[in-house]
Amino acid sequence: SQQGEEDPQALSIQEGENATMNCSYKTSINNLQWYRQNSGRGLVHLILIRSNEREKHSGRLRVTLDTSKKSSSLLITASRAADTASYFCATDGNDYKLSFGAGTTVTVRA
Amino acid sequence: KAGVTQTPRYLIKTRGQQVTLSCSPISGHRSVSWYQQTPGQGLQFLFEYFSETQRNKGNFPGRFSGRQFSNSRSEMNVSTLELGDSALYLCASSLDRGSIGELFFGEGSRLTVL
């Protein structure tokens, strides 16, 4: 079963615009991670945020975490064509399993 | 530093056959996790091996099995293949137990069952 659920399922934006996607999860976590997957390829780690952190930045990426609402958001600023991909949130549990959501497919139009 | 290597990248099998997939983790990584990815079910956790021991298992039938060798390389096996086993099988390695930190994924093995 999937712990995290991303929203929206798909997103289409113009190059240069910002893209925001959300992740909601059900049980308490130690950390939450975001990954990117280009079509049919392996996943690439983007950022990890721990349960005691509220916000984290990495280049054009900004991740927030609200443990009281059991939700996280990923913001990609000034999007580029190369950002076209599927984005997944992944949450851990006390069982060391990393569970992935269904993903948000982002299309950046030139 | 070489990344995670999965072989074969593509394979076609028929129902009833069995298949073995291989994963070579990043040097020094002790944990290898396997995931099945399908359009309908998304990424589903199969199992995790750490120091040659299976530490975690997902909700898959016993037809799915795996092992890890002393050099941390891992294999997974699916016996009596069914059409529904068609998927992208992803292997990921990490320094420590799977969920503690970043996972490094291979490019996957795409299995088609006819």
Coordinates of C-alpha atoms in Angstrom, one line a residue:
Chain A
S1 CA 0.0 0.0 0.0
Q2 CA 1.1 3.6 -0.6
Q3 CA 1.7 5.8 2.4
G4 CA 2.0 9.1 0.4
E5 CA -0.4 10.5 -2.1
E6 CA 0.7 13.3 -4.4
D7 CA -1.6 16.0 -5.7
P8 CA -2.2 16.9 -8.5
Q9 CA -1.7 13.8 -10.6
A10 CA -0.5 15.9 -13.5
L11 CA 0.6 19.4 -14.0
S12 CA 1.4 21.4 -17.2
I13 CA 3.2 24.7 -17.0
Q14 CA 5.1 27.1 -19.2
E15 CA 8.9 27.3 -19.0
G16 CA 9.9 29.9 -16.4
E17 CA 6.8 29.3 -14.3
N18 CA 6.8 27.7 -10.9
A19 CA 5.5 24.2 -10.2
T20 CA 4.0 23.2 -6.9
M21 CA 3.0 19.7 -5.9
N22 CA 1.7 18.3 -2.6
C23 CA 2.1 15.1 -0.7
S24 CA -0.1 13.8 2.0
Y25 CA 0.6 10.8 4.2
K26 CA -1.2 8.8 6.8
T27 CA 1.1 7.8 9.7
S28 CA 3.9 9.5 11.6
I29 CA 7.3 9.7 9.8
N30 CA 11.0 10.1 10.6
N31 CA 11.7 11.7 7.3
L32 CA 10.2 12.5 3.9
Q33 CA 12.0 12.4 0.6
W34 CA 11.3 13.6 -2.9
Y35 CA 12.5 11.8 -6.0
R36 CA 12.3 12.6 -9.7
Q37 CA 11.9 10.0 -12.5
N38 CA 12.4 10.8 -16.2
S39 CA 10.3 8.6 -18.5
G40 CA 11.1 4.9 -17.9
R41 CA 14.3 5.6 -16.1
G42 CA 15.4 5.1 -12.5
L43 CA 14.5 7.5 -9.7
V44 CA 16.8 10.3 -8.7
H45 CA 16.9 11.6 -5.2
L46 CA 16.1 15.3 -4.9
I47 CA 15.8 16.2 -1.2
L48 CA 15.2 14.7 2.2
I49 CA 13.5 16.6 5.0
R50 CA 13.4 15.3 8.6
S51 CA 10.4 15.3 10.8
N52 CA 11.8 18.1 12.9
E53 CA 12.4 20.4 9.9
R54 CA 9.8 22.7 8.4
E55 CA 11.5 23.9 5.2
K56 CA 14.5 22.9 3.1
H57 CA 16.0 24.4 -0.1
S58 CA 18.2 22.9 -2.7
G59 CA 18.9 25.0 -5.8
R60 CA 15.6 25.8 -7.4
L61 CA 13.8 23.3 -5.1
R62 CA 11.9 24.2 -1.9
V63 CA 10.3 21.6 0.2
T64 CA 8.1 22.2 3.2
L65 CA 6.8 19.8 5.8
D66 CA 3.8 20.2 8.1
T67 CA 3.7 17.2 10.4
S68 CA 0.5 18.4 12.1
K69 CA -1.3 18.2 8.7
K70 CA 0.8 15.2 7.6
S71 CA 1.6 17.0 4.4
S72 CA 4.6 18.2 2.4
S73 CA 5.0 20.4 -0.7
L74 CA 7.6 20.6 -3.4
L75 CA 8.1 23.8 -5.3
I76 CA 10.2 24.0 -8.4
T77 CA 11.0 27.6 -9.3
A78 CA 11.7 29.0 -12.8
S79 CA 11.0 25.7 -14.4
R80 CA 12.9 24.4 -17.4
A81 CA 12.1 21.8 -20.1
A82 CA 14.5 19.4 -18.3
D83 CA 12.2 19.5 -15.3
T84 CA 9.7 17.5 -17.3
A85 CA 9.4 14.3 -15.2
S86 CA 7.4 12.5 -12.6
Y87 CA 7.9 13.5 -9.0
F88 CA 7.4 11.2 -6.1
C89 CA 7.3 11.7 -2.4
A90 CA 8.5 8.8 -0.2
T91 CA 7.9 8.3 3.5
D92 CA 9.4 6.0 6.0
G93 CA 7.9 4.2 8.9
N94 CA 9.3 2.5 11.9
D95 CA 9.8 -0.6 9.8
Y96 CA 12.5 1.0 7.6
K97 CA 10.4 0.6 4.5
L98 CA 10.3 3.6 2.2
S99 CA 6.8 3.9 0.7
F100 CA 6.3 5.9 -2.5
G101 CA 3.2 7.8 -3.6
A102 CA 1.7 7.6 -7.1
G103 CA 3.6 10.6 -8.3
T104 CA 2.8 13.9 -10.0
T105 CA 3.6 14.1 -13.7
V106 CA 5.0 17.5 -14.6
T107 CA 5.2 18.8 -18.2
V108 CA 7.1 22.0 -18.9
R109 CA 6.1 23.6 -22.2
A110 CA 8.6 25.6 -24.2
Chain B
K1 CA 32.1 6.2 -8.5
A2 CA 30.0 3.8 -10.5
G3 CA 26.2 4.0 -9.9
V4 CA 23.8 1.1 -9.4
T5 CA 23.8 -1.3 -12.2
Q6 CA 20.9 -3.5 -13.1
T7 CA 21.0 -6.3 -15.6
P8 CA 19.4 -7.2 -17.9
R9 CA 17.7 -3.9 -18.9
Y10 CA 15.0 -5.5 -21.0
L11 CA 13.7 -9.0 -21.2
I12 CA 10.7 -10.8 -22.5
K13 CA 9.4 -14.0 -21.0
T14 CA 6.3 -16.2 -21.4
R15 CA 3.9 -17.2 -18.7
G16 CA 5.1 -20.0 -16.4
Q17 CA 8.8 -19.2 -16.9
Q18 CA 11.0 -17.9 -14.3
V19 CA 13.4 -14.9 -14.3
T20 CA 16.4 -13.7 -12.4
L21 CA 17.3 -10.0 -12.2
S22 CA 20.7 -8.7 -10.9
C23 CA 21.7 -5.6 -9.1
S24 CA 25.2 -4.3 -8.3
P25 CA 25.0 -1.6 -5.7
I26 CA 27.3 1.4 -5.3
S27 CA 30.6 0.3 -3.8
G28 CA 30.4 0.5 0.0
H29 CA 26.6 0.4 0.2
R30 CA 25.2 -2.4 2.3
S31 CA 21.5 -2.1 1.7
V32 CA 19.7 -3.1 -1.5
S33 CA 16.0 -2.6 -1.9
W34 CA 13.8 -3.8 -4.7
Y35 CA 10.7 -2.1 -6.1
Q36 CA 8.1 -3.1 -8.7
Q37 CA 6.7 -0.2 -10.8
T38 CA 3.6 -0.6 -12.9
P39 CA 1.2 2.1 -14.3
G40 CA -1.7 0.8 -12.2
Q41 CA 0.0 0.2 -8.8
G42 CA 2.9 2.6 -8.9
L43 CA 6.0 1.8 -6.9
Q44 CA 5.5 -1.2 -4.7
F45 CA 8.2 -2.3 -2.2
L46 CA 9.3 -5.9 -2.7
F47 CA 12.1 -6.5 -0.2
E48 CA 15.2 -5.1 1.4
Y49 CA 18.5 -6.9 2.0
F50 CA 21.1 -5.6 4.4
S51 CA 24.3 -7.5 5.2
E52 CA 23.1 -10.6 3.3
T53 CA 19.9 -10.8 5.3
Q54 CA 16.4 -10.0 4.2
R55 CA 15.3 -7.3 6.6
N56 CA 11.9 -6.4 5.1
K57 CA 9.4 -7.8 2.7
G58 CA 6.5 -6.3 0.9
N59 CA 3.1 -7.8 0.2
F60 CA 4.1 -10.0 -2.7
P61 CA 3.5 -13.8 -3.1
G62 CA 6.2 -16.3 -2.4
R63 CA 7.0 -16.5 -6.2
F64 CA 9.0 -13.4 -5.6
S65 CA 12.3 -14.0 -3.8
G66 CA 15.7 -12.5 -3.5
R67 CA 19.1 -12.8 -2.0
Q68 CA 22.2 -10.8 -1.3
F69 CA 25.8 -11.9 -1.6
S70 CA 28.8 -11.1 0.5
N71 CA 29.8 -8.3 -1.9
S72 CA 26.4 -6.7 -1.5
R73 CA 25.3 -7.6 -5.0
S74 CA 21.7 -8.8 -5.1
E75 CA 19.5 -10.9 -7.2
M76 CA 15.7 -11.2 -7.3
N77 CA 13.9 -14.2 -8.8
V78 CA 10.3 -14.5 -10.0
S79 CA 9.0 -18.0 -10.6
T80 CA 6.0 -19.1 -12.5
L81 CA 5.6 -15.8 -14.3
E82 CA 2.1 -14.3 -14.7
L83 CA 1.0 -11.6 -17.1
G84 CA 0.6 -9.2 -14.2
D85 CA 4.3 -9.5 -13.4
S86 CA 5.1 -7.3 -16.4
A87 CA 6.7 -4.2 -14.8
L88 CA 9.8 -2.1 -14.4
Y89 CA 11.8 -3.7 -11.5
L90 CA 14.0 -1.1 -9.8
C91 CA 16.8 -1.8 -7.5
A92 CA 18.1 0.9 -5.1
S93 CA 21.2 0.9 -2.8
S94 CA 22.0 2.9 0.3
L95 CA 24.7 3.1 2.9
D96 CA 22.4 2.1 5.7
R97 CA 19.0 0.7 6.1
G98 CA 16.6 1.7 3.3
S99 CA 14.6 4.5 4.8
I100 CA 17.2 6.2 6.8
G101 CA 18.7 8.2 4.0
E102 CA 18.9 8.7 0.3
L103 CA 18.3 5.7 -2.1
F104 CA 20.3 5.5 -5.2
F105 CA 18.4 3.8 -8.0
G106 CA 19.5 1.8 -11.0
E107 CA 17.9 2.3 -14.4
G108 CA 15.7 -0.8 -13.9
S109 CA 14.9 -4.0 -15.6
R110 CA 11.9 -3.9 -17.8
L111 CA 10.1 -7.3 -17.8
T112 CA 7.4 -8.2 -20.3
V113 CA 5.5 -11.4 -19.8
L114 CA 3.6 -12.7 -22.8

